[in-house]
Amino acid sequence: MSKPKLAYYLAGGCGGCDIAVVDISEMLVDVALAVDIVFWAPTVADVKYKDLEAMPDGSIDVGLFTGNVRNSEHEHIAKVLRNKCKVLIAFGICAACGGIKGLVNLHTTDELLDKAYVNTFSTDNPNKELPQTTCVVDGKYELTLPTLMYARPLDEVVKVDYYIGGCPPHYEHVKAAFTALLSGQLPPPGSWITMGK
Ligand code: SF4
């Protein structure tokens, strides 16, 4: 019997939700052996975005989406994952509700760039250089950075099947989620998955 296929994507988050997965400690080994990780970005599995897009729709059993939707890449991958995954989970409060990362909506992009790259005590940037939205690599490849957007929770972009709260999610919630997913005993669609449910 083939293993359930799992995808994981970090969008506009901090990586703390990645740590929440590792935080299930010895259960991580059981999960790793029980699933086939087909996409884990941007950190672990050597699967590129174009490989994800080539997968048949509905071919991934579970997708975990962490962080909110903050730029055009996040929005695109959210839509791709929605098409590829039978079950899509907003993992962590940024994906579920916007989270602390949603505070960027209180400021303009110019204010945020100024605070991050120019106007702090620890910044040495006399020419007020800011990140460029395009650059040329090796003199031949032009790269364009994703466009920043108003930060949104995942369900403002695509339909979400389940939510896991917390910042980051408590390991007992993550364990409960993997237990439910691997046993096939999922709560009603639209539920928040918490410990013991
Ligand atoms: Fe980081 Fe918390 Fe957002 Fe997870 S929910 S990505 S830990 S800020």
mmCIF file of C-alpha atoms and ligand atoms in Angstrom:
data_model
loop_
_atom_site.group_PDB
_atom_site.id
_atom_site.type_symbol
_atom_site.label_atom_id
_atom_site.label_comp_id
_atom_site.label_asym_id
_atom_site.label_seq_id
_atom_site.Cartn_x
_atom_site.Cartn_y
_atom_site.Cartn_z
ATOM 1 C CA MET A 1 0.000 0.000 0.000
ATOM 2 C CA SER A 2 1.353 3.423 -0.921
ATOM 3 C CA LYS A 3 2.032 5.928 1.794
ATOM 4 C CA PRO A 4 0.002 9.147 2.110
ATOM 5 C CA LYS A 5 1.688 11.986 0.282
ATOM 6 C CA LEU A 6 2.521 15.091 2.328
ATOM 7 C CA ALA A 7 3.388 18.625 1.238
ATOM 8 C CA TYR A 8 4.607 21.453 3.477
ATOM 9 C CA TYR A 9 5.053 25.091 2.558
ATOM 10 C CA LEU A 10 6.341 28.050 4.552
ATOM 11 C CA ALA A 11 4.826 31.273 3.234
ATOM 12 C CA GLY A 12 4.819 34.568 5.187
ATOM 13 C CA GLY A 13 5.955 33.080 8.465
ATOM 14 C CA CYS A 14 9.009 32.952 10.661
ATOM 15 C CA GLY A 15 9.974 29.290 10.608
ATOM 16 C CA GLY A 16 8.641 28.721 14.111
ATOM 17 C CA CYS A 17 5.969 26.452 12.695
ATOM 18 C CA ASP A 18 8.729 24.309 11.159
ATOM 19 C CA ILE A 19 10.132 23.915 14.660
ATOM 20 C CA ALA A 20 6.666 22.928 15.894
ATOM 21 C CA VAL A 21 6.788 19.953 13.534
ATOM 22 C CA VAL A 22 10.186 18.911 14.849
ATOM 23 C CA ASP A 23 8.858 19.430 18.382
ATOM 24 C CA ILE A 24 6.759 16.244 18.197
ATOM 25 C CA SER A 25 10.113 14.564 19.001
ATOM 26 C CA GLU A 26 10.058 10.763 18.702
ATOM 27 C CA MET A 27 6.728 10.802 16.855
ATOM 28 C CA LEU A 28 8.574 12.562 14.037
ATOM 29 C CA VAL A 29 10.234 9.259 13.161
ATOM 30 C CA ASP A 30 6.853 7.506 12.947
ATOM 31 C CA VAL A 31 5.470 10.287 10.769
ATOM 32 C CA ALA A 32 8.541 10.358 8.524
ATOM 33 C CA LEU A 33 8.255 6.595 7.971
ATOM 34 C CA ALA A 34 4.490 6.705 7.450
ATOM 35 C CA VAL A 35 4.313 9.441 4.812
ATOM 36 C CA ASP A 36 5.896 10.250 1.498
ATOM 37 C CA ILE A 37 7.085 13.865 1.602
ATOM 38 C CA VAL A 38 6.632 15.075 -1.965
ATOM 39 C CA PHE A 39 7.156 18.808 -1.398
ATOM 40 C CA TRP A 40 8.700 20.740 1.483
ATOM 41 C CA ALA A 41 9.638 24.289 0.709
ATOM 42 C CA PRO A 42 11.642 26.297 0.966
ATOM 43 C CA THR A 43 13.887 24.201 3.188
ATOM 44 C CA VAL A 44 14.015 20.402 3.191
ATOM 45 C CA ALA A 45 13.020 18.227 0.248
ATOM 46 C CA ASP A 46 14.825 18.641 -3.056
ATOM 47 C CA VAL A 47 11.608 19.248 -4.955
ATOM 48 C CA LYS A 48 11.326 22.369 -7.037
ATOM 49 C CA TYR A 49 8.213 24.461 -7.551
ATOM 50 C CA LYS A 50 7.924 23.296 -11.150
ATOM 51 C CA ASP A 51 7.906 19.683 -9.896
ATOM 52 C CA LEU A 52 4.977 20.544 -7.643
ATOM 53 C CA GLU A 53 3.110 22.162 -10.505
ATOM 54 C CA ALA A 54 3.643 19.044 -12.637
ATOM 55 C CA MET A 55 1.953 16.783 -10.095
ATOM 56 C CA PRO A 56 -1.617 15.741 -10.983
ATOM 57 C CA ASP A 57 -4.401 17.651 -9.259
ATOM 58 C CA GLY A 58 -5.576 15.864 -6.114
ATOM 59 C CA SER A 59 -2.477 13.657 -6.012
ATOM 60 C CA ILE A 60 -1.207 14.926 -2.632
ATOM 61 C CA ASP A 61 -3.133 13.676 0.385
ATOM 62 C CA VAL A 62 -2.305 16.467 2.838
ATOM 63 C CA GLY A 63 -0.829 19.924 2.492
ATOM 64 C CA LEU A 64 0.350 21.939 5.483
ATOM 65 C CA PHE A 65 0.529 25.685 4.793
ATOM 66 C CA THR A 66 2.336 27.847 7.344
ATOM 67 C CA GLY A 67 2.617 31.611 7.476
ATOM 68 C CA ASN A 68 0.202 34.052 5.907
ATOM 69 C CA VAL A 69 -0.141 35.029 2.266
ATOM 70 C CA ARG A 70 2.132 38.057 1.995
ATOM 71 C CA ASN A 71 3.335 38.099 -1.604
ATOM 72 C CA SER A 72 2.538 36.906 -5.104
ATOM 73 C CA GLU A 73 4.555 33.697 -4.695
ATOM 74 C CA HIS A 74 2.646 32.736 -1.553
ATOM 75 C CA GLU A 75 -0.629 33.387 -3.330
ATOM 76 C CA HIS A 76 0.400 31.316 -6.337
ATOM 77 C CA ILE A 77 1.646 28.351 -4.283
ATOM 78 C CA ALA A 78 -1.512 28.478 -2.130
ATOM 79 C CA LYS A 79 -3.597 28.045 -5.280
ATOM 80 C CA VAL A 80 -1.318 25.298 -6.620
ATOM 81 C CA LEU A 81 -1.421 23.415 -3.311
ATOM 82 C CA ARG A 82 -5.207 23.768 -3.184
ATOM 83 C CA ASN A 83 -5.419 22.038 -6.551
ATOM 84 C CA LYS A 84 -2.899 19.333 -5.701
ATOM 85 C CA CYS A 85 -3.995 18.498 -2.129
ATOM 86 C CA LYS A 86 -7.046 16.544 -1.062
ATOM 87 C CA VAL A 87 -6.770 18.103 2.405
ATOM 88 C CA LEU A 88 -5.266 21.553 2.967
ATOM 89 C CA ILE A 89 -4.470 22.651 6.515
ATOM 90 C CA ALA A 90 -3.757 26.186 7.716
ATOM 91 C CA PHE A 91 -0.945 25.341 10.120
ATOM 92 C CA GLY A 92 -0.304 27.945 12.815
ATOM 93 C CA ILE A 93 -2.070 31.190 13.586
ATOM 94 C CA CYS A 94 -0.433 33.166 10.744
ATOM 95 C CA ALA A 95 -1.959 30.834 8.155
ATOM 96 C CA ALA A 96 -5.217 30.501 10.089
ATOM 97 C CA CYS A 97 -5.850 34.138 11.027
ATOM 98 C CA GLY A 98 -2.998 36.323 9.794
ATOM 99 C CA GLY A 99 -1.103 36.135 13.072
ATOM 100 C CA ILE A 100 1.614 38.439 14.324
ATOM 101 C CA LYS A 101 2.950 38.598 10.774
ATOM 102 C CA GLY A 102 -0.296 40.312 9.836
ATOM 103 C CA LEU A 103 0.836 43.393 11.757
ATOM 104 C CA VAL A 104 2.608 44.472 8.551
ATOM 105 C CA ASN A 105 -0.812 45.630 7.374
ATOM 106 C CA LEU A 106 -0.569 48.514 9.837
ATOM 107 C CA HIS A 107 2.274 50.070 7.837
ATOM 108 C CA THR A 108 3.105 51.013 4.271
ATOM 109 C CA THR A 109 5.775 49.087 2.379
ATOM 110 C CA ASP A 110 7.980 52.220 2.393
ATOM 111 C CA GLU A 111 7.722 52.429 6.194
ATOM 112 C CA LEU A 112 8.611 48.748 6.570
ATOM 113 C CA LEU A 113 11.601 48.926 4.210
ATOM 114 C CA ASP A 114 12.844 52.045 5.956
ATOM 115 C CA LYS A 115 12.600 50.377 9.362
ATOM 116 C CA ALA A 116 14.239 47.159 8.188
ATOM 117 C CA TYR A 117 17.066 48.524 6.027
ATOM 118 C CA VAL A 118 17.726 52.169 6.950
ATOM 119 C CA ASN A 119 16.398 53.534 10.179
ATOM 120 C CA THR A 120 17.667 51.331 13.003
ATOM 121 C CA PHE A 121 20.570 51.844 15.395
ATOM 122 C CA SER A 122 22.274 48.670 14.166
ATOM 123 C CA THR A 123 22.042 49.500 10.448
ATOM 124 C CA ASP A 124 25.006 50.949 8.552
ATOM 125 C CA ASN A 125 23.433 52.022 5.277
ATOM 126 C CA PRO A 126 24.490 55.638 4.561
ATOM 127 C CA ASN A 127 23.317 55.497 0.938
ATOM 128 C CA LYS A 128 19.928 54.152 1.996
ATOM 129 C CA GLU A 129 20.212 51.161 -0.336
ATOM 130 C CA LEU A 130 17.051 49.074 -0.501
ATOM 131 C CA PRO A 131 16.504 45.569 -1.910
ATOM 132 C CA GLN A 132 15.896 45.622 -5.639
ATOM 133 C CA THR A 133 12.873 43.905 -7.096
ATOM 134 C CA THR A 134 14.868 42.597 -10.068
ATOM 135 C CA CYS A 135 18.468 41.528 -10.451
ATOM 136 C CA VAL A 136 20.633 39.829 -13.065
ATOM 137 C CA VAL A 137 22.528 36.680 -12.035
ATOM 138 C CA ASP A 138 25.748 35.704 -13.835
ATOM 139 C CA GLY A 139 25.045 38.422 -16.347
ATOM 140 C CA LYS A 140 22.290 36.389 -18.015
ATOM 141 C CA TYR A 141 19.419 35.399 -15.693
ATOM 142 C CA GLU A 142 17.042 38.155 -14.684
ATOM 143 C CA LEU A 143 15.289 37.378 -11.434
ATOM 144 C CA THR A 144 12.189 39.214 -10.295
ATOM 145 C CA LEU A 145 11.200 39.105 -6.656
ATOM 146 C CA PRO A 146 7.580 38.342 -5.780
ATOM 147 C CA THR A 147 5.328 41.338 -5.347
ATOM 148 C CA LEU A 148 4.408 42.248 -1.774
ATOM 149 C CA MET A 149 0.695 42.111 -0.972
ATOM 150 C CA TYR A 150 -1.646 42.902 1.885
ATOM 151 C CA ALA A 151 -1.076 40.022 4.367
ATOM 152 C CA ARG A 152 -3.987 37.581 4.407
ATOM 153 C CA PRO A 153 -4.856 34.332 6.146
ATOM 154 C CA LEU A 154 -4.929 31.328 3.840
ATOM 155 C CA ASP A 155 -8.707 31.028 3.707
ATOM 156 C CA GLU A 156 -8.981 34.485 2.148
ATOM 157 C CA VAL A 157 -7.173 33.021 -0.862
ATOM 158 C CA VAL A 158 -8.292 29.375 -1.108
ATOM 159 C CA LYS A 159 -10.649 27.010 0.667
ATOM 160 C CA VAL A 160 -9.123 25.545 3.835
ATOM 161 C CA ASP A 161 -10.136 22.148 5.213
ATOM 162 C CA TYR A 162 -8.682 22.360 8.733
ATOM 163 C CA TYR A 163 -6.977 24.818 11.041
ATOM 164 C CA ILE A 164 -4.278 24.312 13.663
ATOM 165 C CA GLY A 165 -3.854 27.276 16.002
ATOM 166 C CA GLY A 166 -0.947 28.485 18.082
ATOM 167 C CA CYS A 167 2.144 30.553 17.462
ATOM 168 C CA PRO A 168 3.718 28.149 16.909
ATOM 169 C CA PRO A 169 1.241 25.280 17.353
ATOM 170 C CA HIS A 170 1.678 23.333 20.568
ATOM 171 C CA TYR A 171 3.286 19.966 19.913
ATOM 172 C CA GLU A 172 0.223 18.195 21.335
ATOM 173 C CA HIS A 173 -1.921 19.861 18.637
ATOM 174 C CA VAL A 174 0.570 18.817 15.971
ATOM 175 C CA LYS A 175 0.583 15.259 17.314
ATOM 176 C CA ALA A 176 -3.220 15.245 17.311
ATOM 177 C CA ALA A 177 -3.199 16.422 13.702
ATOM 178 C CA PHE A 178 -0.786 13.740 12.524
ATOM 179 C CA THR A 179 -2.659 11.082 14.515
ATOM 180 C CA ALA A 180 -5.932 12.121 12.877
ATOM 181 C CA LEU A 181 -4.393 12.290 9.431
ATOM 182 C CA LEU A 182 -2.633 8.940 9.636
ATOM 183 C CA SER A 183 -5.660 7.163 11.119
ATOM 184 C CA GLY A 184 -8.069 8.797 8.677
ATOM 185 C CA GLN A 185 -10.212 9.899 11.638
ATOM 186 C CA LEU A 186 -10.465 13.562 10.793
ATOM 187 C CA PRO A 187 -12.912 15.946 12.458
ATOM 188 C CA PRO A 188 -15.634 17.621 10.383
ATOM 189 C CA PRO A 189 -14.264 19.863 7.605
ATOM 190 C CA GLY A 190 -13.603 23.420 8.718
ATOM 191 C CA SER A 191 -12.632 22.325 12.245
ATOM 192 C CA TRP A 192 -9.732 23.462 14.325
ATOM 193 C CA ILE A 193 -7.584 20.445 15.180
ATOM 194 C CA THR A 194 -6.548 20.506 18.817
ATOM 195 C CA MET A 195 -5.118 17.976 21.242
ATOM 196 C CA GLY A 196 -7.519 15.142 21.895
ATOM 197 C CA LYS A 197 -9.771 15.953 18.904
HETATM 198 FE FE1 SF4 B 1 5.971 31.993 13.110
HETATM 199 FE FE2 SF4 B 1 3.954 31.969 14.866
HETATM 200 FE FE3 SF4 B 1 3.484 32.558 12.344
HETATM 201 FE FE4 SF4 B 1 4.138 30.046 12.972
HETATM 202 S S1 SF4 B 1 2.276 31.125 13.622
HETATM 203 S S2 SF4 B 1 4.963 31.247 11.251
HETATM 204 S S3 SF4 B 1 5.571 30.423 14.687
HETATM 205 S S4 SF4 B 1 4.756 33.785 13.750
#
